[in-house]
mmCIF file of C-alpha atoms in Angstrom:
data_model
loop_
_atom_site.group_PDB
_atom_site.id
_atom_site.type_symbol
_atom_site.label_atom_id
_atom_site.label_comp_id
_atom_site.label_asym_id
_atom_site.label_seq_id
_atom_site.Cartn_x
_atom_site.Cartn_y
_atom_site.Cartn_z
ATOM 1 C CA ASP A 1 338.026 101.565 40.134
ATOM 2 C CA ASP A 2 334.917 101.052 41.076
ATOM 3 C CA ASN A 3 333.295 104.239 39.111
ATOM 4 C CA LEU A 4 334.268 102.790 35.546
ATOM 5 C CA GLU A 5 330.565 102.551 33.834
ATOM 6 C CA HIS A 6 329.476 98.424 33.880
ATOM 7 C CA SER A 7 330.958 97.383 30.803
ATOM 8 C CA GLN A 8 333.770 99.005 31.071
ATOM 9 C CA TRP A 9 334.587 97.251 34.397
ATOM 10 C CA LEU A 10 333.940 93.473 33.625
ATOM 11 C CA SER A 11 335.836 94.295 30.638
ATOM 12 C CA MET A 12 338.566 95.046 33.277
ATOM 13 C CA MET A 13 338.424 92.271 35.874
ATOM 14 C CA LEU A 14 338.037 89.150 33.036
ATOM 15 C CA PRO A 15 341.853 89.884 32.021
ATOM 16 C CA ARG A 16 342.742 89.778 35.338
ATOM 17 C CA LEU A 17 340.969 86.644 36.878
ATOM 18 C CA GLN A 18 342.052 85.414 33.995
ATOM 19 C CA LEU A 19 345.807 85.608 35.407
ATOM 20 C CA LEU A 20 344.295 84.653 38.570
ATOM 21 C CA ARG A 21 343.156 81.463 38.092
ATOM 22 C CA GLU A 22 346.514 80.441 36.458
ATOM 23 C CA LEU A 23 348.287 81.512 39.400
ATOM 24 C CA LEU A 24 345.448 79.490 41.896
ATOM 25 C CA ARG A 25 346.991 76.648 41.822
ATOM 26 C CA GLU A 26 344.628 73.725 41.838
ATOM 27 C CA ASP A 27 343.670 72.692 44.541
ATOM 28 C CA GLY A 28 343.008 76.379 45.879
ATOM 29 C CA SER A 29 340.523 78.228 45.805
ATOM 30 C CA ILE A 30 339.288 82.393 45.062
ATOM 31 C CA TRP A 31 337.382 84.452 47.622
ATOM 32 C CA VAL A 32 335.217 88.015 46.228
ATOM 33 C CA THR A 33 333.332 89.787 48.181
ATOM 34 C CA ILE A 34 330.669 91.793 45.912
ATOM 35 C CA ASP A 35 327.701 94.117 45.967
ATOM 36 C CA ASP A 36 325.149 94.228 43.957
ATOM 37 C CA ASN A 37 325.933 96.712 41.691
ATOM 38 C CA GLU A 38 328.637 94.425 39.821
ATOM 39 C CA GLY A 39 327.313 90.915 41.857
ATOM 40 C CA HIS A 40 325.497 88.771 39.749
ATOM 41 C CA TYR A 41 326.614 90.138 36.568
ATOM 42 C CA LEU A 42 330.380 88.666 38.012
ATOM 43 C CA LYS A 43 328.715 85.736 38.862
ATOM 44 C CA VAL A 44 328.114 84.790 34.554
ATOM 45 C CA LEU A 45 331.989 86.260 34.100
ATOM 46 C CA MET A 46 333.449 84.187 37.234
ATOM 47 C CA ASP A 47 331.687 81.024 36.100
ATOM 48 C CA GLU A 48 333.450 81.888 32.259
ATOM 49 C CA VAL A 49 336.344 82.222 33.646
ATOM 50 C CA PHE A 50 336.527 79.303 36.502
ATOM 51 C CA GLY A 51 334.179 77.244 35.517
ATOM 52 C CA ARG A 52 329.840 76.882 37.014
ATOM 53 C CA GLY A 53 331.417 73.437 37.966
ATOM 54 C CA ASN A 54 333.550 75.440 39.908
ATOM 55 C CA PHE A 55 331.190 77.183 41.750
ATOM 56 C CA VAL A 56 331.333 76.796 45.426
ATOM 57 C CA ASP A 57 328.643 78.989 46.256
ATOM 58 C CA THR A 58 327.992 82.445 48.022
ATOM 59 C CA VAL A 59 328.317 83.830 50.916
ATOM 60 C CA ILE A 60 326.253 86.205 52.460
ATOM 61 C CA TRP A 61 327.832 88.500 54.915
ATOM 62 C CA GLN A 62 325.939 90.640 57.200
ATOM 63 C CA LYS A 63 328.054 93.939 56.815
ATOM 64 C CA ALA A 64 325.368 96.112 58.830
ATOM 65 C CA ASP A 65 324.896 96.635 62.210
ATOM 66 C CA SER A 66 321.728 98.895 62.154
ATOM 67 C CA PRO A 67 319.815 99.775 59.270
ATOM 68 C CA ARG A 68 320.568 102.686 57.057
ATOM 69 C CA ASN A 69 317.510 104.741 57.555
ATOM 70 C CA SER A 70 317.912 107.088 54.744
ATOM 71 C CA ALA A 71 317.878 105.161 52.936
ATOM 72 C CA ARG A 72 315.599 105.146 49.114
ATOM 73 C CA GLN A 73 313.802 101.771 49.393
ATOM 74 C CA PHE A 74 316.088 98.493 51.496
ATOM 75 C CA SER A 75 318.500 99.351 53.343
ATOM 76 C CA SER A 76 321.117 96.990 52.318
ATOM 77 C CA ASP A 77 322.418 94.675 55.108
ATOM 78 C CA HIS A 78 325.018 92.670 53.269
ATOM 79 C CA ASP A 79 327.794 91.443 51.126
ATOM 80 C CA TYR A 80 328.149 88.672 48.546
ATOM 81 C CA VAL A 81 331.944 86.538 48.858
ATOM 82 C CA PHE A 82 331.348 84.217 45.632
ATOM 83 C CA VAL A 83 333.632 80.976 46.152
ATOM 84 C CA TYR A 84 335.497 79.018 42.929
ATOM 85 C CA SER A 85 337.178 76.771 43.478
ATOM 86 C CA LYS A 86 340.232 75.527 39.823
ATOM 87 C CA SER A 87 338.730 72.231 41.351
ATOM 88 C CA PRO A 88 335.774 70.606 41.349
ATOM 89 C CA ASP A 89 336.461 68.281 44.452
ATOM 90 C CA TRP A 90 338.159 70.900 46.063
ATOM 91 C CA THR A 91 336.115 70.874 50.030
ATOM 92 C CA PRO A 92 336.183 73.565 52.715
ATOM 93 C CA ILE A 93 338.216 72.107 55.772
ATOM 94 C CA LYS A 94 335.785 72.216 58.684
ATOM 95 C CA LEU A 95 335.652 75.051 61.379
ATOM 96 C CA GLU A 96 335.652 74.201 64.963
ATOM 97 C CA ARG A 97 333.076 73.607 66.835
ATOM 98 C CA THR A 98 332.298 76.602 69.028
ATOM 99 C CA ASP A 99 329.929 76.697 72.318
ATOM 100 C CA GLU A 100 326.924 77.782 70.928
ATOM 101 C CA ALA A 101 326.768 74.664 68.440
ATOM 102 C CA ASN A 102 327.109 72.726 71.557
ATOM 103 C CA SER A 103 324.471 74.849 73.686
ATOM 104 C CA ILE A 104 322.166 73.160 71.196
ATOM 105 C CA TYR A 105 322.527 69.360 72.638
ATOM 106 C CA ALA A 106 320.946 68.235 75.814
ATOM 107 C CA ASN A 107 321.172 65.359 78.594
ATOM 108 C CA PRO A 108 316.744 65.303 79.913
ATOM 109 C CA ASP A 109 316.985 61.268 80.213
ATOM 110 C CA GLY A 110 320.975 61.313 81.882
ATOM 111 C CA ASP A 111 322.067 59.144 79.470
ATOM 112 C CA GLU A 112 325.244 58.423 80.409
ATOM 113 C CA ARG A 113 326.608 58.619 76.525
ATOM 114 C CA GLY A 114 325.767 62.513 77.185
ATOM 115 C CA PRO A 115 324.147 65.319 76.324
ATOM 116 C CA TRP A 116 322.338 64.810 72.049
ATOM 117 C CA LEU A 117 319.487 65.899 69.367
ATOM 118 C CA PRO A 118 316.909 64.071 68.917
ATOM 119 C CA GLY A 119 317.718 63.421 65.281
ATOM 120 C CA ASP A 120 315.364 62.920 61.938
ATOM 121 C CA PRO A 121 314.353 59.076 61.674
ATOM 122 C CA TYR A 122 313.455 59.429 58.594
ATOM 123 C CA ALA A 123 314.826 59.069 54.833
ATOM 124 C CA ASN A 124 315.609 61.388 52.515
ATOM 125 C CA LYS A 125 315.018 58.510 49.835
ATOM 126 C CA PRO A 126 312.701 56.041 49.930
ATOM 127 C CA TYR A 127 314.305 53.223 51.620
ATOM 128 C CA SER A 128 313.551 48.795 50.477
ATOM 129 C CA ARG A 129 312.851 48.101 54.493
ATOM 130 C CA GLY A 130 311.743 51.391 55.815
ATOM 131 C CA LEU A 131 308.274 50.681 55.602
ATOM 132 C CA TYR A 132 306.841 49.233 58.468
ATOM 133 C CA THR A 133 305.204 49.691 61.919
ATOM 134 C CA ILE A 134 307.255 49.870 65.634
ATOM 135 C CA PHE A 135 305.496 49.520 68.923
ATOM 136 C CA GLY A 136 306.464 52.687 70.931
ATOM 137 C CA PRO A 137 307.567 51.489 75.376
ATOM 138 C CA THR A 138 303.445 52.636 75.807
ATOM 139 C CA GLY A 139 302.187 50.025 72.514
ATOM 140 C CA ARG A 140 301.097 52.402 70.586
ATOM 141 C CA THR A 141 302.097 52.008 67.003
ATOM 142 C CA PHE A 142 304.247 54.440 64.956
ATOM 143 C CA SER A 143 304.846 54.162 60.875
ATOM 144 C CA PRO A 144 305.988 56.803 58.400
ATOM 145 C CA PRO A 145 304.395 59.480 57.129
ATOM 146 C CA PRO A 146 302.880 58.612 53.056
ATOM 147 C CA GLY A 147 305.287 58.968 50.617
ATOM 148 C CA ARG A 148 308.077 58.238 53.759
ATOM 149 C CA PHE A 149 310.368 55.741 54.707
ATOM 150 C CA TRP A 150 312.243 54.379 58.682
ATOM 151 C CA ARG A 151 316.221 55.999 57.573
ATOM 152 C CA VAL A 152 317.250 52.697 59.270
ATOM 153 C CA SER A 153 315.520 48.933 58.990
ATOM 154 C CA GLN A 154 312.892 47.108 61.650
ATOM 155 C CA GLU A 155 316.360 45.495 62.965
ATOM 156 C CA ARG A 156 318.430 48.553 63.723
ATOM 157 C CA LEU A 157 315.372 50.589 65.714
ATOM 158 C CA ARG A 158 315.492 47.591 67.467
ATOM 159 C CA GLU A 159 319.216 47.793 68.436
ATOM 160 C CA LEU A 160 319.625 51.304 68.634
ATOM 161 C CA ASP A 161 316.553 51.430 71.499
ATOM 162 C CA VAL A 162 317.577 48.095 73.315
ATOM 163 C CA GLU A 163 321.249 50.329 73.415
ATOM 164 C CA GLY A 164 318.846 53.738 75.086
ATOM 165 C CA ARG A 165 320.223 55.286 72.006
ATOM 166 C CA VAL A 166 316.555 56.115 70.496
ATOM 167 C CA TRP A 167 313.771 58.448 72.373
ATOM 168 C CA TRP A 168 309.892 58.182 73.110
ATOM 169 C CA GLY A 169 309.512 60.901 74.172
ATOM 170 C CA PRO A 170 309.620 62.615 78.056
ATOM 171 C CA THR A 171 306.549 60.143 78.732
ATOM 172 C CA GLY A 172 307.375 57.368 76.075
ATOM 173 C CA ASP A 173 304.529 58.255 73.595
ATOM 174 C CA ALA A 174 306.104 60.339 70.615
ATOM 175 C CA ARG A 175 307.551 59.388 67.330
ATOM 176 C CA PRO A 176 310.841 57.639 68.124
ATOM 177 C CA SER A 177 313.889 59.454 67.408
ATOM 178 C CA ILE A 178 317.414 57.894 66.978
ATOM 179 C CA LYS A 179 319.695 60.210 69.463
ATOM 180 C CA ARG A 180 322.701 61.901 67.887
ATOM 181 C CA TYR A 181 325.625 63.116 70.180
ATOM 182 C CA LEU A 182 327.614 65.512 70.437
ATOM 183 C CA SER A 183 330.750 63.334 71.493
ATOM 184 C CA GLU A 184 330.247 61.467 68.010
ATOM 185 C CA VAL A 185 329.732 64.576 66.049
ATOM 186 C CA GLY A 186 332.952 66.276 63.878
ATOM 187 C CA ASN A 187 334.253 70.055 63.451
ATOM 188 C CA LEU A 188 331.408 71.906 61.664
ATOM 189 C CA VAL A 189 330.212 71.786 58.112
ATOM 190 C CA PRO A 190 330.799 75.651 57.401
ATOM 191 C CA ARG A 191 327.439 78.017 56.172
ATOM 192 C CA THR A 192 326.388 80.379 54.043
ATOM 193 C CA LEU A 193 325.225 83.298 55.901
ATOM 194 C CA TRP A 194 328.275 84.601 58.033
ATOM 195 C CA SER A 195 326.378 87.153 60.381
ATOM 196 C CA LYS A 196 328.137 89.884 62.718
ATOM 197 C CA ASP A 197 328.331 88.296 65.540
ATOM 198 C CA GLU A 198 330.378 86.072 64.437
ATOM 199 C CA VAL A 199 332.525 88.453 61.917
ATOM 200 C CA GLY A 200 332.034 91.518 62.372
ATOM 201 C CA SER A 201 330.562 93.922 59.532
ATOM 202 C CA ASN A 202 332.029 97.248 58.258
ATOM 203 C CA ARG A 203 331.173 98.843 61.794
ATOM 204 C CA THR A 204 333.955 96.457 63.346
ATOM 205 C CA SER A 205 336.268 97.419 60.678
ATOM 206 C CA LYS A 206 335.618 101.087 60.355
ATOM 207 C CA ASN A 207 336.373 100.534 64.007
ATOM 208 C CA GLU A 208 339.862 98.853 63.772
ATOM 209 C CA MET A 209 340.859 101.334 61.497
ATOM 210 C CA ARG A 210 340.278 104.125 63.779
ATOM 211 C CA MET A 211 342.896 102.548 66.147
ATOM 212 C CA LEU A 212 345.518 101.565 64.407
ATOM 213 C CA PHE A 213 345.079 105.211 62.504
ATOM 214 C CA PRO A 214 343.092 107.802 64.833
ATOM 215 C CA ASP A 215 343.341 110.407 62.132
ATOM 216 C CA ALA A 216 343.872 108.734 59.260
ATOM 217 C CA ALA A 217 340.808 108.964 56.464
ATOM 218 C CA SER A 218 338.721 106.138 56.504
ATOM 219 C CA PHE A 219 337.635 103.692 53.950
ATOM 220 C CA THR A 220 334.067 103.158 52.647
ATOM 221 C CA THR A 221 334.902 99.040 52.186
ATOM 222 C CA PRO A 222 336.976 98.046 54.657
ATOM 223 C CA LYS A 223 336.598 93.480 55.768
ATOM 224 C CA PRO A 224 336.965 93.615 59.722
ATOM 225 C CA GLU A 225 339.917 91.061 60.468
ATOM 226 C CA ARG A 226 337.867 88.839 61.860
ATOM 227 C CA LEU A 227 336.327 87.877 58.182
ATOM 228 C CA LEU A 228 339.219 87.276 56.344
ATOM 229 C CA GLN A 229 339.810 85.096 59.432
ATOM 230 C CA ARG A 230 336.800 83.126 58.664
ATOM 231 C CA VAL A 231 337.533 82.666 55.189
ATOM 232 C CA PHE A 232 341.695 81.477 56.073
ATOM 233 C CA SER A 233 340.224 78.977 58.907
ATOM 234 C CA VAL A 234 338.069 77.631 55.867
ATOM 235 C CA ALA A 235 339.680 77.270 52.985
ATOM 236 C CA THR A 236 344.206 77.451 54.273
ATOM 237 C CA ASN A 237 346.378 75.889 56.571
ATOM 238 C CA PRO A 238 349.049 77.196 57.950
ATOM 239 C CA ASN A 239 352.278 78.518 55.687
ATOM 240 C CA ASP A 240 350.001 78.760 53.125
ATOM 241 C CA LEU A 241 350.776 81.270 49.549
ATOM 242 C CA ILE A 242 347.529 84.267 49.734
ATOM 243 C CA LEU A 243 347.149 86.399 47.238
ATOM 244 C CA ASP A 244 344.525 89.487 47.798
ATOM 245 C CA SER A 245 345.575 91.133 44.548
ATOM 246 C CA PHE A 246 343.256 94.196 45.880
ATOM 247 C CA LEU A 247 344.737 94.982 49.038
ATOM 248 C CA GLY A 248 343.497 97.656 50.123
ATOM 249 C CA SER A 249 343.658 98.871 53.922
ATOM 250 C CA GLY A 250 345.525 95.437 54.031
ATOM 251 C CA THR A 251 343.821 93.179 56.036
ATOM 252 C CA THR A 252 344.381 90.352 54.545
ATOM 253 C CA ALA A 253 347.819 90.857 54.525
ATOM 254 C CA ALA A 254 347.253 91.303 58.338
ATOM 255 C CA VAL A 255 344.810 88.548 59.324
ATOM 256 C CA ALA A 256 347.994 85.697 56.760
ATOM 257 C CA GLN A 257 350.374 86.992 59.123
ATOM 258 C CA LYS A 258 348.263 87.182 62.650
ATOM 259 C CA MET A 259 347.195 83.360 61.420
ATOM 260 C CA GLY A 260 350.825 81.383 60.327
ATOM 261 C CA ARG A 261 349.657 82.006 56.601
ATOM 262 C CA ARG A 262 352.118 82.987 53.291
ATOM 263 C CA TRP A 263 350.561 86.357 51.363
ATOM 264 C CA ILE A 264 351.567 88.462 49.355
ATOM 265 C CA GLY A 265 349.185 91.879 48.506
ATOM 266 C CA ILE A 266 348.925 94.075 45.413
ATOM 267 C CA GLU A 267 348.413 97.798 45.172
ATOM 268 C CA MET A 268 348.390 99.808 42.937
ATOM 269 C CA GLY A 269 346.995 102.683 45.310
ATOM 270 C CA GLU A 270 348.872 105.132 47.259
ATOM 271 C CA HIS A 271 347.717 103.774 50.788
ATOM 272 C CA ALA A 272 350.167 101.287 50.001
ATOM 273 C CA GLN A 273 352.856 102.947 51.257
ATOM 274 C CA THR A 274 350.049 106.058 54.460
ATOM 275 C CA HIS A 275 347.913 102.793 54.683
ATOM 276 C CA CYS A 276 349.780 99.442 54.651
ATOM 277 C CA LEU A 277 353.100 99.340 55.237
ATOM 278 C CA PRO A 278 352.714 101.395 58.646
ATOM 279 C CA ARG A 279 350.161 98.368 59.360
ATOM 280 C CA LEU A 280 352.225 95.703 58.546
ATOM 281 C CA GLN A 281 354.576 97.454 60.713
ATOM 282 C CA LYS A 282 352.211 97.444 64.312
ATOM 283 C CA VAL A 283 351.225 93.758 62.608
ATOM 284 C CA LEU A 284 354.887 92.622 63.147
ATOM 285 C CA ASP A 285 355.759 95.239 66.544
ATOM 286 C CA GLY A 286 352.470 92.991 68.289
ATOM 287 C CA GLU A 287 349.264 94.948 67.394
ATOM 288 C CA GLN A 288 346.117 93.795 69.648
ATOM 289 C CA GLY A 289 343.799 94.647 67.945
ATOM 290 C CA GLY A 290 341.709 92.234 65.818
ATOM 291 C CA ILE A 291 342.062 88.223 65.493
ATOM 292 C CA SER A 292 345.634 89.466 67.918
ATOM 293 C CA LYS A 293 343.863 88.022 71.340
ATOM 294 C CA ALA A 294 341.536 85.450 69.405
ATOM 295 C CA VAL A 295 344.752 83.447 68.147
ATOM 296 C CA ASN A 296 347.756 85.566 70.581
ATOM 297 C CA TRP A 297 349.261 87.227 67.971
ATOM 298 C CA GLN A 298 352.792 88.618 69.476
ATOM 299 C CA GLY A 299 354.382 89.371 66.636
ATOM 300 C CA GLY A 300 356.634 88.993 65.053
ATOM 301 C CA GLY A 301 357.706 87.934 61.926
ATOM 302 C CA SER A 302 358.860 89.548 57.871
ATOM 303 C CA PHE A 303 357.736 91.614 54.729
ATOM 304 C CA ARG A 304 359.370 93.346 51.842
ATOM 305 C CA PHE A 305 358.188 96.001 50.319
ATOM 306 C CA LEU A 306 359.215 97.000 46.931
ATOM 307 C CA ARG A 307 358.012 98.162 43.419
ATOM 308 C CA LEU A 308 357.044 97.409 40.425
#
C-alpha cells in the first residue's frame, strides 16, 4: 500500500525484503523500482537487509516522455531501480551490441582490420615504463602531460605503430591514439542510464495495457515490457526462475514467459484475476504486443493460477 505513512511503509517492507533475501538463490539478484518518495529510505533499508557490500548499482529509468508543465516545482522524469545481489561477486550478463553502439566506430585510414575507435593512450594509474618522449611520423615529439603516463611501454607503442594500430591524426602530427577495433570488442557492459527510447516509458506501458484491455482502468505505475526485457537480459538466463512479489498488471510474468524464463507472480489485489489472469492467457495465445515481435513470440506454454 503506497499510501501508508512513511514509517509504516518501511515497517511493512522490512519483513518482506528479509523473506525475499531468504528466497533468493546464492547467485541471484533483486531489482526494485521506486520513486523519490521512499527511494532513499528504501536504499538504507536494503543496505541493512542485503549488506552494503551487495549493493550493485542504481539504474535511472527515464519514465516520462514529455515534461509535465503543471508540476509546481520540477517535472519528474525518472524512477530508480535498485539492484542488489545475494553474493558480492555477482556479475551482470553483458548486453548484445546494437547498431547504435557500433555506429561510433569508423575507418578513416582504410585499415584492413575494419572500423575502430581512437583509444586513450594514457594510463589511469602510474606506470613505471610510461614516462618517455616519442617521435611522430612528421617528426613532432609527444610526451604525457604532467602527472600522466603512457599506458604502454615505448617498445610496445612502436610495435603497435608498425602494425598500423596507432592513429596519429589525418595529417600525422596529432597525439598518438591506440586503435580499438570493432572486431575485437565484446558485448556491452550495462550502463546505469536507461532511456525511454531503449526500454520504453510510462506512456509505452499504458499503450501496451490499452491494447490488451481497451475498457479497463489504467494502472498508475505500469512498467513497459522492454524495461523488464532489459532486466532479464542482464540478470537471467533461459529457464531461470523469476519471482515478482508485487505483480501489479502482470508485466513481469508476461515478459518472463515470452523470454523462456520460469516465473512466479504474487498479487493481493483483485486485478490478479481481472488483469493478470486474462493477460497471461493472451500471452499463451500468442498476443503480439510489447516485446513479442522482438523475441519472435508465437505463444505456448502454461501456468497455474492458485489462491493461498
